Short mmCIF file of C-alpha atoms in Angstrom, two decimals:
data_model
loop_
_atom_site.label_atom_id
_atom_site.label_comp_id
_atom_site.label_asym_id
_atom_site.label_seq_id
_atom_site.Cartn_x
_atom_site.Cartn_y
_atom_site.Cartn_z
CA MET A 299 56.39 51.42 -22.55
CA LEU A 300 58.14 54.06 -20.60
CA LEU A 301 57.18 57.09 -22.61
CA ILE A 302 53.86 57.03 -24.42
CA ILE A 303 54.01 60.47 -26.30
CA PRO A 304 57.46 62.00 -26.79
CA GLY A 305 58.36 64.19 -24.00
CA LYS A 306 55.78 63.02 -21.50
CA LEU A 307 56.28 60.44 -18.62
CA GLY A 308 54.67 57.02 -19.13
CA LEU A 309 53.39 54.20 -16.82
CA VAL A 310 56.36 54.28 -14.51
CA GLY A 311 55.71 57.82 -13.65
CA TYR A 312 52.15 57.20 -12.57
CA TRP A 313 52.20 53.86 -10.91
CA ASP A 314 53.63 52.16 -7.95
CA ALA A 315 54.31 49.00 -9.95
CA VAL A 316 54.28 47.93 -13.63
CA ALA A 317 53.78 44.23 -14.32
CA PHE A 318 54.86 42.40 -17.62
CA ASP A 319 52.75 39.43 -18.25
CA GLU A 320 53.60 36.55 -20.57
CA PHE A 321 57.35 38.00 -20.18
CA ALA A 322 58.85 34.62 -21.02
CA GLY A 323 59.38 33.25 -24.66
CA LYS A 324 62.50 32.46 -26.50
CA LYS A 325 61.16 33.58 -29.65
CA LYS A 326 60.34 36.96 -28.58
CA ARG A 327 62.72 39.64 -30.09
CA PRO A 328 62.61 42.73 -27.93
CA ASN A 329 64.37 45.94 -29.00
CA LYS A 330 67.94 45.86 -27.48
CA ALA A 331 67.75 49.48 -26.89
CA LEU A 332 64.76 49.04 -24.69
CA VAL A 333 66.59 46.40 -22.50
CA ASP A 334 69.34 48.92 -22.00
CA ILE A 335 66.98 51.55 -20.83
CA MET A 336 65.24 49.18 -18.53
CA LYS A 337 68.67 48.16 -17.06
CA ASN A 338 69.54 51.65 -16.37
CA TYR A 339 66.01 52.48 -14.80
CA MET A 340 66.24 49.54 -12.63
CA ALA A 341 69.51 50.38 -11.43
CA ASN A 342 69.22 54.06 -10.92
CA LYS A 343 65.68 54.99 -11.07
CA SER A 344 66.10 57.05 -14.41
CA PHE A 345 66.19 56.77 -17.96
CA SER A 346 67.30 59.05 -20.80
CA ARG A 347 65.14 59.83 -23.81
CA GLY A 348 67.24 62.22 -26.20
CA ILE A 349 68.78 65.10 -24.27
CA GLU A 350 66.43 64.69 -21.17
CA THR A 351 66.66 62.33 -18.23
CA LEU A 352 63.64 61.46 -16.36
CA GLY A 353 63.24 59.71 -13.03
CA ALA A 354 60.41 57.42 -11.54
CA GLU A 355 59.80 55.26 -8.40
CA ALA A 356 57.59 52.40 -10.11
CA SER A 357 58.55 48.87 -9.14
CA MET A 358 58.93 46.28 -11.98
CA VAL A 359 57.31 42.84 -11.99
CA PHE A 360 57.86 40.21 -14.58
CA VAL A 361 55.51 37.22 -14.99
CA GLY A 362 56.05 34.22 -17.07
CA ASN A 363 55.74 30.37 -17.58
CA THR A 364 58.53 27.86 -17.69
CA GLN A 365 58.30 25.08 -20.44
CA HIS A 366 60.22 22.55 -18.52
CA THR A 367 60.31 21.06 -15.06
CA LEU A 368 62.47 22.25 -12.13
CA PRO A 369 64.99 19.31 -12.32
CA TYR A 370 65.10 19.60 -16.01
CA MET A 371 65.90 23.37 -16.01
CA LEU A 372 68.54 22.77 -13.14
CA LYS A 373 70.32 19.96 -14.96
CA HIS A 374 70.29 21.27 -18.41
CA ALA A 375 69.89 25.19 -18.35
CA ASP A 376 69.15 27.73 -15.58
CA LEU A 377 65.95 29.15 -14.06
CA PHE A 378 66.00 32.20 -16.66
CA ASP A 379 66.16 29.93 -19.69
CA ASP A 380 62.60 30.79 -21.15
CA LEU A 381 63.34 34.47 -21.18
CA PRO A 382 63.74 36.16 -24.46
CA GLU A 383 67.69 36.19 -25.47
CA ALA A 384 67.83 40.04 -24.96
CA TYR A 385 66.70 39.56 -21.63
CA HIS A 386 68.70 36.60 -20.85
CA ASP A 387 71.52 38.76 -19.72
CA SER A 388 73.42 38.78 -16.38
CA ALA A 389 73.41 42.75 -16.05
CA PHE A 390 69.59 42.90 -16.47
CA LEU A 391 68.93 39.85 -14.22
CA ASP A 392 71.06 40.96 -11.56
CA ARG A 393 68.77 44.00 -11.14
CA ILE A 394 65.93 41.81 -10.22
CA HIS A 395 65.82 41.81 -6.25
CA PHE A 396 63.51 38.47 -5.84
CA TYR A 397 62.77 35.35 -7.90
CA ILE A 398 59.43 33.98 -6.80
CA PRO A 399 59.32 30.26 -7.59
CA GLY A 400 56.16 29.77 -9.27
CA TRP A 401 56.23 26.04 -9.08
CA GLU A 402 55.88 26.13 -5.32
CA VAL A 403 52.62 28.31 -5.80
CA GLY A 404 49.61 26.23 -5.60
CA ILE A 405 46.43 26.56 -7.71
CA ILE A 406 43.76 28.85 -6.08
CA ARG A 407 41.29 26.84 -4.18
CA GLY A 408 37.99 28.07 -2.66
CA GLU A 409 39.18 27.92 1.09
CA MET A 410 41.79 30.46 0.20
CA PHE A 411 39.23 33.23 -0.13
CA SER A 412 38.51 35.25 3.11
CA GLU A 413 35.04 35.08 4.71
CA GLY A 414 33.06 37.96 6.45
CA TYR A 415 34.22 41.57 6.15
CA GLY A 416 37.15 42.95 4.58
CA PHE A 417 38.73 46.12 2.79
CA VAL A 418 37.72 47.00 -0.80
CA VAL A 419 40.41 46.74 -3.16
CA ASP A 420 40.74 50.64 -3.72
CA TYR A 421 41.06 51.24 0.12
CA LEU A 422 43.64 48.34 0.57
CA ALA A 423 45.70 49.82 -2.25
CA GLU A 424 45.64 53.09 -0.77
CA ILE A 425 47.16 51.81 2.47
CA LEU A 426 49.70 49.97 0.66
CA ARG A 427 50.53 52.87 -1.48
CA SER A 428 50.83 55.09 1.96
CA LEU A 429 53.24 52.48 3.28
CA ARG A 430 55.86 53.07 0.57
CA ASN A 431 56.81 56.04 2.21
CA HIS A 432 57.89 53.85 5.25
CA ASP A 433 61.21 52.13 5.74
CA PHE A 434 61.19 48.86 7.33
CA SER A 435 64.29 47.21 5.78
CA GLN A 436 66.36 47.55 9.04
CA ARG A 437 63.73 46.03 11.52
CA TYR A 438 65.78 42.86 11.61
CA ALA A 439 69.02 44.54 12.73
CA GLU A 440 68.06 44.47 16.35
CA HIS A 441 68.23 40.69 16.28
CA PHE A 442 70.38 39.64 12.97
CA GLU A 443 73.26 40.79 10.91
CA LEU A 444 73.60 39.75 7.19
CA LEU A 445 77.02 38.05 6.43
CA SER A 446 79.82 40.40 5.33
CA ASP A 447 80.17 38.43 2.02
CA ILE A 448 76.84 39.91 1.00
CA SER A 449 77.47 42.63 -1.77
CA THR A 450 75.74 45.94 -1.76
CA ARG A 451 73.52 44.89 -4.63
CA ASP A 452 72.42 41.75 -2.91
CA ARG A 453 72.20 43.47 0.34
CA ASP A 454 69.62 46.01 -0.96
CA SER A 455 67.69 43.51 -2.74
CA VAL A 456 67.27 41.52 0.63
CA ASN A 457 66.51 44.85 2.36
CA LYS A 458 63.91 45.80 0.04
CA THR A 459 62.07 42.43 -0.06
CA PHE A 460 62.28 42.21 3.84
CA SER A 461 60.88 45.60 3.88
CA GLY A 462 58.00 45.03 1.67
CA LEU A 463 56.91 41.78 3.48
CA MET A 464 57.22 43.34 6.83
CA LYS A 465 54.79 46.05 5.67
CA ILE A 466 52.07 43.79 4.60
CA LEU A 467 52.51 41.25 7.51
CA PHE A 468 53.35 43.57 10.39
CA PRO A 469 52.51 47.27 9.70
CA HIS A 470 52.23 47.53 13.22
CA LYS A 471 55.83 46.60 13.83
CA GLU A 472 54.90 44.02 16.54
CA ALA A 473 56.73 40.93 15.01
CA THR A 474 58.58 38.43 17.38
CA GLU A 475 62.09 37.41 16.72
CA SER A 476 61.13 34.36 15.21
CA GLU A 477 58.82 35.87 12.77
CA ILE A 478 61.28 38.51 11.77
CA GLU A 479 63.90 35.74 11.05
CA GLU A 480 61.54 33.75 8.94
CA ILE A 481 60.88 36.80 6.69
CA LEU A 482 64.37 37.45 6.64
CA ARG A 483 65.20 33.94 5.32
CA PHE A 484 62.61 34.25 2.99
CA ALA A 485 64.00 37.39 1.51
CA ILE A 486 67.64 35.98 1.43
CA GLU A 487 66.34 32.85 -0.30
CA GLY A 488 64.70 34.79 -3.13
CA ARG A 489 67.97 36.72 -4.03
CA LYS A 490 70.00 33.75 -3.65
CA ARG A 491 68.02 31.93 -6.21
CA ILE A 492 68.78 34.71 -8.64
CA LYS A 493 72.59 34.95 -7.79
CA ASP A 494 73.03 31.15 -8.17
CA GLN A 495 71.53 31.20 -11.55
CA LEU A 496 73.74 34.15 -12.61
CA LEU A 497 76.88 31.98 -11.68
CA ARG A 498 75.96 29.71 -14.49
CA ILE A 499 75.06 32.35 -16.93
CA ASP A 500 78.14 34.65 -16.34
CA GLN A 501 81.35 32.89 -15.04
CA THR A 502 82.57 36.32 -13.82
CA TYR A 503 80.34 36.17 -10.95
CA GLU A 504 81.86 34.87 -7.64
CA PRO A 505 79.92 32.31 -5.44
CA VAL A 506 78.54 34.23 -2.25
CA ARG A 507 77.43 32.80 1.10
CA PHE A 508 74.10 33.88 1.64
CA GLY A 509 72.97 33.96 5.34
CA TYR A 510 73.10 35.95 8.53
CA THR A 511 74.17 35.72 12.28
CA ARG A 512 72.52 36.48 15.48
CA VAL A 513 73.56 39.59 17.16
CA GLY A 514 76.39 38.88 19.64
CA GLN A 515 77.15 35.50 18.05
CA LYS A 516 79.54 34.38 15.43
CA GLU A 517 78.09 31.35 13.91
CA PRO A 518 76.55 31.74 10.62
CA THR A 519 73.27 30.65 9.69
CA LEU A 520 73.56 29.95 6.06
CA VAL A 521 70.27 30.03 3.76
CA GLN A 522 69.69 27.57 0.96
CA THR A 523 66.76 27.43 -1.69
CA ILE A 524 64.38 24.43 -1.58
CA GLU A 525 65.59 23.32 -4.91
CA GLU A 526 69.17 23.40 -4.02
CA ARG A 527 68.57 20.60 -1.19
CA GLN A 528 66.03 18.71 -3.23
CA TYR A 529 68.24 18.46 -6.19
CA PRO A 530 71.86 19.20 -5.07
CA GLN A 531 73.22 16.79 -7.98
CA HIS A 532 71.82 19.12 -10.42
CA TYR A 533 72.08 22.53 -8.39
CA HIS A 534 75.73 22.32 -7.94
CA GLN A 535 76.84 21.27 -11.30
CA ASP A 536 78.37 24.30 -12.19
CA ARG A 537 80.69 23.96 -9.08
CA PRO A 538 81.70 20.46 -8.72
CA GLY A 539 81.88 18.85 -5.43
CA GLU A 540 80.56 22.25 -3.69
CA MET A 541 77.88 22.04 -1.06
CA GLU A 542 76.55 24.46 1.18
CA GLU A 543 77.19 23.46 4.90
CA GLU A 544 74.06 22.83 6.95
CA GLU A 545 72.23 25.61 8.56
CA SER A 546 72.44 24.35 12.28
CA PRO A 547 74.87 21.67 13.47
CA ASN A 548 72.08 20.23 15.67
CA ILE A 549 69.26 19.77 13.30
CA GLN A 550 69.20 17.55 10.39
CA GLU A 551 67.19 18.93 7.68
CA LYS A 552 65.54 16.47 5.20
CA GLU A 553 64.63 18.05 2.06
CA GLY A 554 62.57 15.47 0.01
CA LEU A 555 63.53 12.36 -1.44
CA SER A 556 66.46 11.57 -3.32
CA ASN A 557 66.63 9.23 -6.70
CA ASP A 558 68.11 6.33 -4.88
CA SER A 559 65.78 3.33 -4.38
CA PRO A 560 63.45 3.45 -1.33
CA SER A 561 64.64 -0.04 -0.55
CA LYS A 562 68.21 1.17 0.09
CA PRO A 563 69.13 0.34 3.73
CA ARG A 564 70.20 3.00 6.25
CA SER A 565 71.11 2.95 9.85
CA LEU A 566 68.44 4.04 12.25
CA GLY A 567 69.17 6.66 14.87
CA GLU A 568 67.39 9.69 16.53
CA GLN A 569 67.02 12.60 14.01
CA HIS A 570 65.07 15.82 13.82
CA LEU A 571 63.58 16.47 10.22
CA VAL A 572 62.55 20.04 9.50
CA PHE A 573 60.62 20.73 6.16
CA GLN A 574 59.91 24.10 4.41
CA GLU A 575 56.55 25.19 3.11
CA ASN A 576 55.79 24.07 -0.49
CA GLN A 577 58.64 21.48 -0.33
CA ARG A 578 57.88 18.33 -2.36
CA GLY A 579 59.27 14.89 -2.71
CA VAL A 580 58.13 13.76 0.67
CA SER A 581 56.14 10.53 1.59
CA TYR A 582 55.21 8.69 4.55
CA ASP A 583 57.33 5.75 3.19
CA ASP A 584 60.35 7.90 3.31
CA LEU A 585 59.50 9.26 6.55
CA PHE A 586 58.23 6.61 8.48
CA GLY A 587 59.16 3.25 6.69
CA SER A 588 62.33 2.30 8.30
CA TYR A 589 61.00 3.15 11.78
CA LEU A 590 57.84 1.26 11.36
CA LYS A 591 59.45 -2.01 10.00
CA GLY A 592 59.16 -4.97 12.30
CA ALA A 593 56.44 -3.44 14.44
CA GLY A 594 53.60 -5.56 15.65
CA LYS A 595 51.69 -2.94 17.45
CA ILE A 596 51.51 0.95 16.38
CA THR A 597 49.69 3.70 18.23
CA ILE A 598 48.89 7.03 16.63
CA THR A 599 47.86 10.02 18.62
CA ASP A 600 46.29 12.60 16.53
CA PRO A 601 43.32 14.83 17.59
CA TYR A 602 42.71 15.90 13.93
CA ILE A 603 41.53 12.73 11.82
CA ARG A 604 38.03 14.27 11.22
CA LEU A 605 37.86 15.64 7.54
CA PHE A 606 38.04 13.54 4.38
CA TYR A 607 41.56 14.67 3.51
CA GLN A 608 42.67 13.96 7.18
CA ALA A 609 41.30 10.45 6.95
CA ARG A 610 42.85 9.93 3.47
CA ASN A 611 46.16 10.78 5.17
CA LEU A 612 45.54 8.01 7.80
CA MET A 613 44.77 5.70 4.98
CA GLU A 614 48.05 6.43 3.35
CA PHE A 615 49.81 5.76 6.41
CA LEU A 616 48.38 2.52 6.78
CA GLU A 617 49.30 1.48 3.14
CA THR A 618 52.78 2.24 4.18
CA VAL A 619 52.33 -0.13 7.06
CA ALA A 620 50.95 -2.71 4.81
CA LYS A 621 53.80 -2.56 2.30
CA LEU A 622 56.37 -3.07 5.12
CA LYS A 623 54.70 -6.17 6.47
CA SER A 624 54.99 -9.93 5.20
CA ASP A 625 51.91 -11.55 4.01
CA ASP A 626 51.74 -13.86 7.08
CA GLU A 627 51.95 -10.87 9.62
CA GLU A 628 49.17 -9.01 11.59
CA ILE A 629 49.66 -5.69 12.76
CA GLU A 630 47.39 -3.89 15.39
CA VAL A 631 47.18 0.00 14.78
CA HIS A 632 45.39 1.79 17.42
CA LEU A 633 44.19 5.52 16.86
CA LEU A 634 43.60 8.04 19.66
CA THR A 635 41.80 10.95 18.34
CA VAL A 636 38.91 13.58 19.07
CA GLU A 637 35.49 13.16 17.75
CA ASP A 638 34.12 15.92 15.59
CA GLU A 639 31.69 17.93 17.36
CA PHE A 640 29.64 18.67 14.06
CA LYS A 641 30.16 15.66 11.66
CA GLY A 642 30.98 12.84 14.13
CA ASP A 643 28.96 10.37 12.22
CA GLN A 644 30.76 11.15 8.91
CA GLN A 645 34.04 10.80 10.70
CA LYS A 646 33.04 7.39 12.09
CA GLU A 647 31.91 6.23 8.63
CA TYR A 648 35.32 7.07 7.31
CA LEU A 649 37.06 5.05 10.16
CA ILE A 650 34.69 1.98 9.67
CA GLN A 651 35.42 2.09 5.96
CA MET A 652 39.16 2.33 6.54
CA GLN A 653 39.01 -0.46 9.04
CA GLU A 654 37.12 -2.95 6.61
CA SER A 655 39.42 -2.02 3.63
CA ILE A 656 42.80 -2.49 5.41
CA TRP A 657 41.74 -5.71 7.16
CA GLY A 658 42.38 -7.66 4.03
CA ALA A 659 45.99 -6.65 4.07
CA GLY A 660 46.47 -8.05 7.72
CA ILE A 661 46.25 -4.77 9.69
CA ARG A 662 43.71 -4.62 12.60
CA LEU A 663 42.48 -0.81 13.03
CA ASP A 664 40.60 0.35 16.07
CA TRP A 665 40.22 3.74 17.53
CA GLU A 666 38.93 5.54 20.51
CA PHE A 667 37.84 9.20 21.20
CA ASP A 668 39.47 11.25 23.73
CA GLU A 669 36.77 12.98 26.07
CA THR A 670 39.20 14.92 28.13
CA ASN A 671 39.24 17.99 25.88
CA ALA A 672 43.10 17.98 26.56
CA LEU A 673 44.51 15.99 23.83
CA HIS A 674 47.02 18.03 21.76
CA ALA A 675 50.14 15.62 21.38
CA ARG A 676 50.59 14.12 18.16
CA HIS A 677 52.92 11.33 17.72
CA ILE A 678 53.28 7.64 16.76
CA ILE A 679 54.42 4.80 19.08
CA THR A 680 55.75 1.37 18.04
CA ASP A 681 56.24 -1.60 20.20
CA THR A 682 59.83 -1.82 18.89
CA GLY A 683 60.61 1.30 20.91
CA TRP A 684 60.27 4.20 18.57
CA LYS A 685 58.29 7.40 19.37
CA ILE A 686 57.91 9.69 16.38
CA MET A 687 57.02 13.32 17.48
CA LEU A 688 54.86 14.93 14.99
CA ASP A 689 54.56 18.70 15.05
CA ARG A 690 51.48 18.76 12.64
CA GLY A 691 50.39 15.00 13.02
CA LEU A 692 49.73 13.01 9.81
CA ASP A 693 48.41 16.37 8.42
CA ILE A 694 51.72 17.53 6.86
CA PHE A 695 50.40 17.98 3.18
CA GLN A 696 48.70 20.97 1.79
CA HIS A 697 44.99 20.48 1.32
CA TYR A 698 43.93 20.03 -2.04
CA ASP A 699 40.61 19.79 -4.20
CA MET A 700 39.76 16.13 -4.33
CA ASN A 701 37.59 16.67 -7.28
CA GLN A 702 40.35 18.30 -9.35
CA THR A 703 43.26 15.91 -9.00
CA LEU A 704 44.00 12.57 -10.80
CA CYS A 705 45.93 10.92 -8.08
#
């Protein structure tokens, strides 16, 4: 791998990145000496062959599939469980900068491809290669500081990931403070995912507070992985009773459903719910159910109930309303939206179909189209006094191909 011909430099000397596909597999038996060489290279950018020490600059990427679901791995093993035994080594894994959660990555869909003109791959590759000579790792230093708990190796991992993402997303260096913060949080999360698994594999590792502070402020913002919030009962089993404090004292972040019964009563109050990209386990029942219960009239304001999947979101919301009412009740649901400029007839057909379908469940659906061209607000208002502000309206779920899903 590293040397093809004795005495001559191999792939890592000629390429900027070397990817290992199908890297997982417990039955694989890699040479232990090769693993040691890779550990040394990943730490020092050099390796020895005989009496000679060679250096190179290529990054390494390891791609593989897991055999179990995320909660299963968190409960019974760790996120590196499917690696060959020789690579399931804390010293090797600690040299990895970032763990990409493949379970959050959606299947490639048609709308993901760009339209119009773009760079050919060879030209784009040369751009990215030239950016390797630039260092963006401290672009956040003007606004944020990493917590002192973070070790040098962890800090280097975060900085390198941050630098790479900044080069790709903002090569012109014109990112806002909020955009820089989002990239920094993402870089920290990927390294934290690795370190938290190392705590399970090797008990000699100490827990680390991963987070940052704003320049001039002392209050830390702690970063958590999505799976840490979604499955806390499994994530922290190696540290009983330990839970990270919330990232912000003024914002309640709800990260998916628990395994408790959805009918479990809870006290109602004002709250601010924040969700992360690719988060799972969220439903209209859990989000809105308690606040819709007992309402006789519900008004939905959402300018984007136009395409089929958006109409389906509305239908699922109406199903939530139907679950909450008794058979002898009737509920009025009024929709204020905007007529589709190009597919208005199809949009009306969707609404009529929903109106006819939901009527049998005791829900009267009607709608009106705003003609002021000034409708931007998205919210739900009930006659029981609740107003639910929606940043994205009902369109909170990622779009998917309706022809390739079983549910």
